[in-house]
Tab-separated table of C-alpha atoms in Angstrom:
chain	number	residue	atom	x	y	z
A	1	UNK	CA	41.358	11.533	-13.462
A	2	UNK	CA	38.397	12.521	-15.617
A	3	UNK	CA	35.005	12.069	-13.981
A	4	UNK	CA	32.191	10.696	-16.126
A	5	UNK	CA	28.699	10.497	-14.686
A	6	UNK	CA	26.065	8.540	-16.559
A	7	UNK	CA	22.418	9.054	-15.652
A	8	UNK	CA	20.347	6.086	-16.697
A	9	UNK	CA	17.401	3.823	-15.973
A	10	UNK	CA	17.696	0.032	-16.193
A	11	UNK	CA	14.522	-0.276	-18.297
A	12	UNK	CA	15.652	2.267	-20.905
A	13	UNK	CA	17.071	0.540	-24.001
A	14	UNK	CA	19.020	3.639	-25.037
A	15	UNK	CA	20.789	3.542	-21.663
A	16	UNK	CA	21.954	-0.009	-22.388
A	17	UNK	CA	23.222	1.258	-25.766
A	18	UNK	CA	24.907	4.100	-23.907
A	19	UNK	CA	26.711	1.692	-21.614
A	20	UNK	CA	28.036	-0.373	-24.535
A	21	UNK	CA	29.044	2.656	-26.608
A	22	UNK	CA	30.818	4.236	-23.626
A	23	UNK	CA	32.723	1.029	-22.960
A	24	UNK	CA	33.841	0.895	-26.592
A	25	UNK	CA	34.792	4.593	-26.620
A	26	UNK	CA	36.909	4.131	-23.501
A	27	UNK	CA	39.142	1.406	-24.901
A	28	UNK	CA	42.697	2.339	-24.049
A	29	UNK	CA	41.566	5.186	-21.787
A	30	UNK	CA	40.175	3.119	-18.898
A	31	UNK	CA	42.897	4.150	-16.444
A	32	UNK	CA	42.318	7.866	-17.111
A	33	UNK	CA	38.622	8.022	-16.324
A	34	UNK	CA	36.319	7.262	-13.450
A	35	UNK	CA	32.745	6.328	-14.265
A	36	UNK	CA	29.901	6.749	-11.867
A	37	UNK	CA	26.458	5.425	-12.732
A	38	UNK	CA	23.680	7.700	-11.528
A	39	UNK	CA	20.070	6.595	-11.054
A	40	UNK	CA	17.212	8.220	-12.901
A	41	UNK	CA	13.709	6.749	-12.753
A	42	UNK	CA	11.805	7.440	-15.951
A	43	UNK	CA	8.529	6.375	-14.376
A	44	UNK	CA	8.768	6.536	-10.602
A	45	UNK	CA	6.060	4.828	-8.574
A	46	UNK	CA	3.025	5.444	-8.684
A	47	UNK	CA	3.289	6.610	-12.336
A	48	UNK	CA	2.055	3.653	-14.418
A	49	UNK	CA	4.861	1.885	-16.267
A	50	UNK	CA	4.603	0.832	-19.904
A	51	UNK	CA	3.281	-2.460	-21.228
A	52	UNK	CA	5.332	-4.183	-23.935
A	53	UNK	CA	2.232	-5.417	-25.746
A	54	UNK	CA	0.884	-1.903	-26.257
A	55	UNK	CA	1.479	0.220	-29.351
A	56	UNK	CA	3.932	2.699	-27.904
A	57	UNK	CA	6.682	0.196	-27.070
A	58	UNK	CA	5.970	-2.001	-30.092
A	59	UNK	CA	6.327	0.968	-32.447
A	60	UNK	CA	9.368	2.457	-30.692
A	61	UNK	CA	11.191	-0.855	-30.780
A	62	UNK	CA	10.345	-1.600	-34.420
A	63	UNK	CA	11.250	1.876	-35.664
A	64	UNK	CA	14.150	2.783	-33.429
A	65	UNK	CA	15.459	0.283	-30.884
A	66	UNK	CA	15.827	-2.827	-33.047
A	67	UNK	CA	17.495	-0.987	-35.969
A	68	UNK	CA	19.913	0.670	-33.539
A	69	UNK	CA	20.678	-2.634	-31.795
A	70	UNK	CA	21.495	-4.145	-35.172
A	71	UNK	CA	23.704	-1.206	-36.110
A	72	UNK	CA	25.593	-1.471	-32.813
A	73	UNK	CA	25.649	-5.269	-32.964
A	74	UNK	CA	23.989	-5.692	-29.573
A	75	UNK	CA	21.693	-8.618	-28.968
A	76	UNK	CA	18.499	-7.427	-27.286
A	77	UNK	CA	14.765	-7.998	-27.148
A	78	UNK	CA	11.740	-6.086	-25.927
A	79	UNK	CA	11.196	-7.889	-22.603
A	80	UNK	CA	7.794	-9.511	-22.148
A	81	UNK	CA	7.636	-8.418	-18.478
A	82	UNK	CA	4.281	-6.631	-18.327
A	83	UNK	CA	3.814	-4.020	-17.110
A	84	UNK	CA	7.479	-3.020	-17.055
A	85	UNK	CA	9.032	-3.127	-13.575
A	86	UNK	CA	9.571	-0.131	-11.349
A	87	UNK	CA	13.319	0.272	-10.849
A	88	UNK	CA	13.582	1.738	-7.345
A	89	UNK	CA	14.431	-1.624	-5.712
A	90	UNK	CA	17.064	-2.371	-8.344
A	91	UNK	CA	18.545	1.078	-7.720
A	92	UNK	CA	18.552	0.628	-3.953
A	93	UNK	CA	20.441	-2.589	-4.672
A	94	UNK	CA	22.809	-0.544	-6.827
A	95	UNK	CA	23.636	1.704	-3.861
A	96	UNK	CA	24.583	-1.429	-1.911
A	97	UNK	CA	26.650	-2.753	-4.848
A	98	UNK	CA	28.393	0.617	-5.176
A	99	UNK	CA	29.258	0.523	-1.474
A	100	UNK	CA	30.935	-2.828	-2.111
A	101	UNK	CA	32.845	-1.544	-5.145
A	102	UNK	CA	30.732	-3.495	-7.650
A	103	UNK	CA	28.468	-0.754	-8.993
A	104	UNK	CA	29.668	-1.047	-12.603
A	105	UNK	CA	29.311	-4.825	-12.757
A	106	UNK	CA	25.872	-4.621	-11.145
A	107	UNK	CA	24.700	-1.973	-13.636
A	108	UNK	CA	25.860	-4.060	-16.596
A	109	UNK	CA	24.126	-7.136	-15.207
A	110	UNK	CA	20.832	-5.247	-14.780
A	111	UNK	CA	20.872	-4.229	-18.442
A	112	UNK	CA	21.699	-7.698	-19.763
A	113	UNK	CA	19.219	-9.398	-17.416
A	114	UNK	CA	16.383	-7.182	-18.606
A	115	UNK	CA	17.132	-6.680	-22.294
A	116	UNK	CA	18.673	-10.050	-23.128
A	117	UNK	CA	17.037	-12.454	-20.672
A	118	UNK	CA	13.703	-10.697	-19.976
A	119	UNK	CA	14.123	-10.968	-16.219
A	120	UNK	CA	11.828	-8.957	-13.937
A	121	UNK	CA	13.968	-6.307	-12.245
A	122	UNK	CA	11.112	-5.409	-9.915
A	123	UNK	CA	11.338	-8.793	-8.180
A	124	UNK	CA	13.598	-8.970	-5.118
A	125	UNK	CA	14.383	-12.673	-5.724
A	126	UNK	CA	15.539	-11.934	-9.269
A	127	UNK	CA	17.642	-9.001	-8.047
A	128	UNK	CA	19.202	-11.117	-5.305
A	129	UNK	CA	20.192	-13.871	-7.747
A	130	UNK	CA	21.741	-11.287	-10.089
A	131	UNK	CA	23.594	-9.614	-7.219
A	132	UNK	CA	25.064	-12.977	-6.290
A	133	UNK	CA	26.215	-13.480	-9.891
A	134	UNK	CA	28.275	-10.281	-9.801
A	135	UNK	CA	29.949	-11.366	-6.563
A	136	UNK	CA	27.770	-9.789	-3.863
A	137	UNK	CA	26.645	-11.575	-0.723
A	138	UNK	CA	23.087	-12.698	-1.564
A	139	UNK	CA	21.665	-12.704	1.975
A	140	UNK	CA	23.227	-9.391	2.876
A	141	UNK	CA	22.021	-7.827	-0.378
A	142	UNK	CA	18.453	-9.051	0.107
A	143	UNK	CA	18.348	-7.833	3.709
A	144	UNK	CA	19.793	-4.445	2.735
A	145	UNK	CA	17.188	-3.907	0.005
A	146	UNK	CA	14.199	-5.301	1.908
A	147	UNK	CA	14.971	-3.271	5.025
A	148	UNK	CA	15.104	-0.031	3.021
A	149	UNK	CA	18.642	0.623	4.240
A	150	UNK	CA	19.609	2.276	0.952
A	151	UNK	CA	16.296	3.975	0.220
A	152	UNK	CA	17.476	7.387	1.425
A	153	UNK	CA	20.747	7.147	-0.547
A	154	UNK	CA	18.735	6.336	-3.673
A	155	UNK	CA	16.234	9.173	-3.132
A	156	UNK	CA	19.091	11.588	-2.528
A	157	UNK	CA	20.723	10.493	-5.811
A	158	UNK	CA	17.398	10.996	-7.614
A	159	UNK	CA	16.918	14.464	-6.155
A	160	UNK	CA	20.445	15.294	-7.292
A	161	UNK	CA	19.598	14.146	-10.843
A	162	UNK	CA	16.315	16.061	-11.044
A	163	UNK	CA	17.290	19.227	-9.178
A	164	UNK	CA	21.055	19.775	-9.182
A	165	UNK	CA	22.145	18.114	-12.415
A	166	UNK	CA	18.957	19.129	-14.248
A	167	UNK	CA	18.650	15.776	-15.975
A	168	UNK	CA	15.342	15.376	-17.793
A	169	UNK	CA	16.051	12.504	-20.183
A	170	UNK	CA	18.313	9.480	-20.206
A	171	UNK	CA	20.957	8.601	-21.010
A	172	UNK	CA	22.657	11.838	-19.989
A	173	UNK	CA	26.444	11.897	-19.751
A	174	UNK	CA	28.374	14.457	-17.756
A	175	UNK	CA	31.943	14.247	-18.995
A	176	UNK	CA	34.155	16.553	-16.967
A	177	UNK	CA	32.317	19.857	-17.405
A	178	UNK	CA	30.328	18.895	-20.484
A	179	UNK	CA	26.764	17.649	-20.349
A	180	UNK	CA	25.541	15.485	-23.212
A	181	UNK	CA	21.923	14.391	-23.546
A	182	UNK	CA	21.077	11.250	-25.454
A	183	UNK	CA	23.154	8.715	-27.275
A	184	UNK	CA	26.355	9.691	-29.062
A	185	UNK	CA	28.205	7.707	-31.659
A	186	UNK	CA	31.274	5.933	-30.356
A	187	UNK	CA	33.758	8.163	-32.198
A	188	UNK	CA	32.006	11.371	-31.066
A	189	UNK	CA	32.010	10.173	-27.486
A	190	UNK	CA	35.689	9.225	-27.721
A	191	UNK	CA	36.570	12.652	-29.140
A	192	UNK	CA	34.691	14.410	-26.383
A	193	UNK	CA	36.428	12.337	-23.700
A	194	UNK	CA	39.824	13.007	-25.253
A	195	UNK	CA	39.103	16.765	-25.405
A	196	UNK	CA	38.146	16.778	-21.730
A	197	UNK	CA	41.267	14.795	-20.844
A	198	UNK	CA	43.413	17.509	-22.419
């Protein structure tokens, strides 16, 4: 079984692209690989997060994100949530979801909620509703996140990303023994996975 680790942040549009491209590249190979989503906070608290109305995001989306979304045929918008949410609560929720075997579904729902529905991933009520949608127990999820039960697991995963895996940008894919920074085209990703499977 080939291990694939994907380091990503829920508010990074390229990470959402990465998820979609990986899913497409894995068609027919699903039973040969195991994917693990790994948290990486681009702007951990108290670093200020970005505001969608400011130049940086406007320009990046016009010049890069929207053209790429069109090319990949993915519906997405620059969310109006301002400033952008911190993702540590969403990631603590991910640790809970992973414990329950629903980490992949939860990750996908975070991306679509933010980039297609402009939901605020920093809000515990929003996160709880989304968790329920993917089949998690809403009350238990909310209690787990609010009590900080998964805070240490999340911080440990972050330390692993920064220190052990040496991840400095997302998305970063570790496919078997190969580390790939940034977004690959579907066919390149597929080739790499097939090479590692051999």
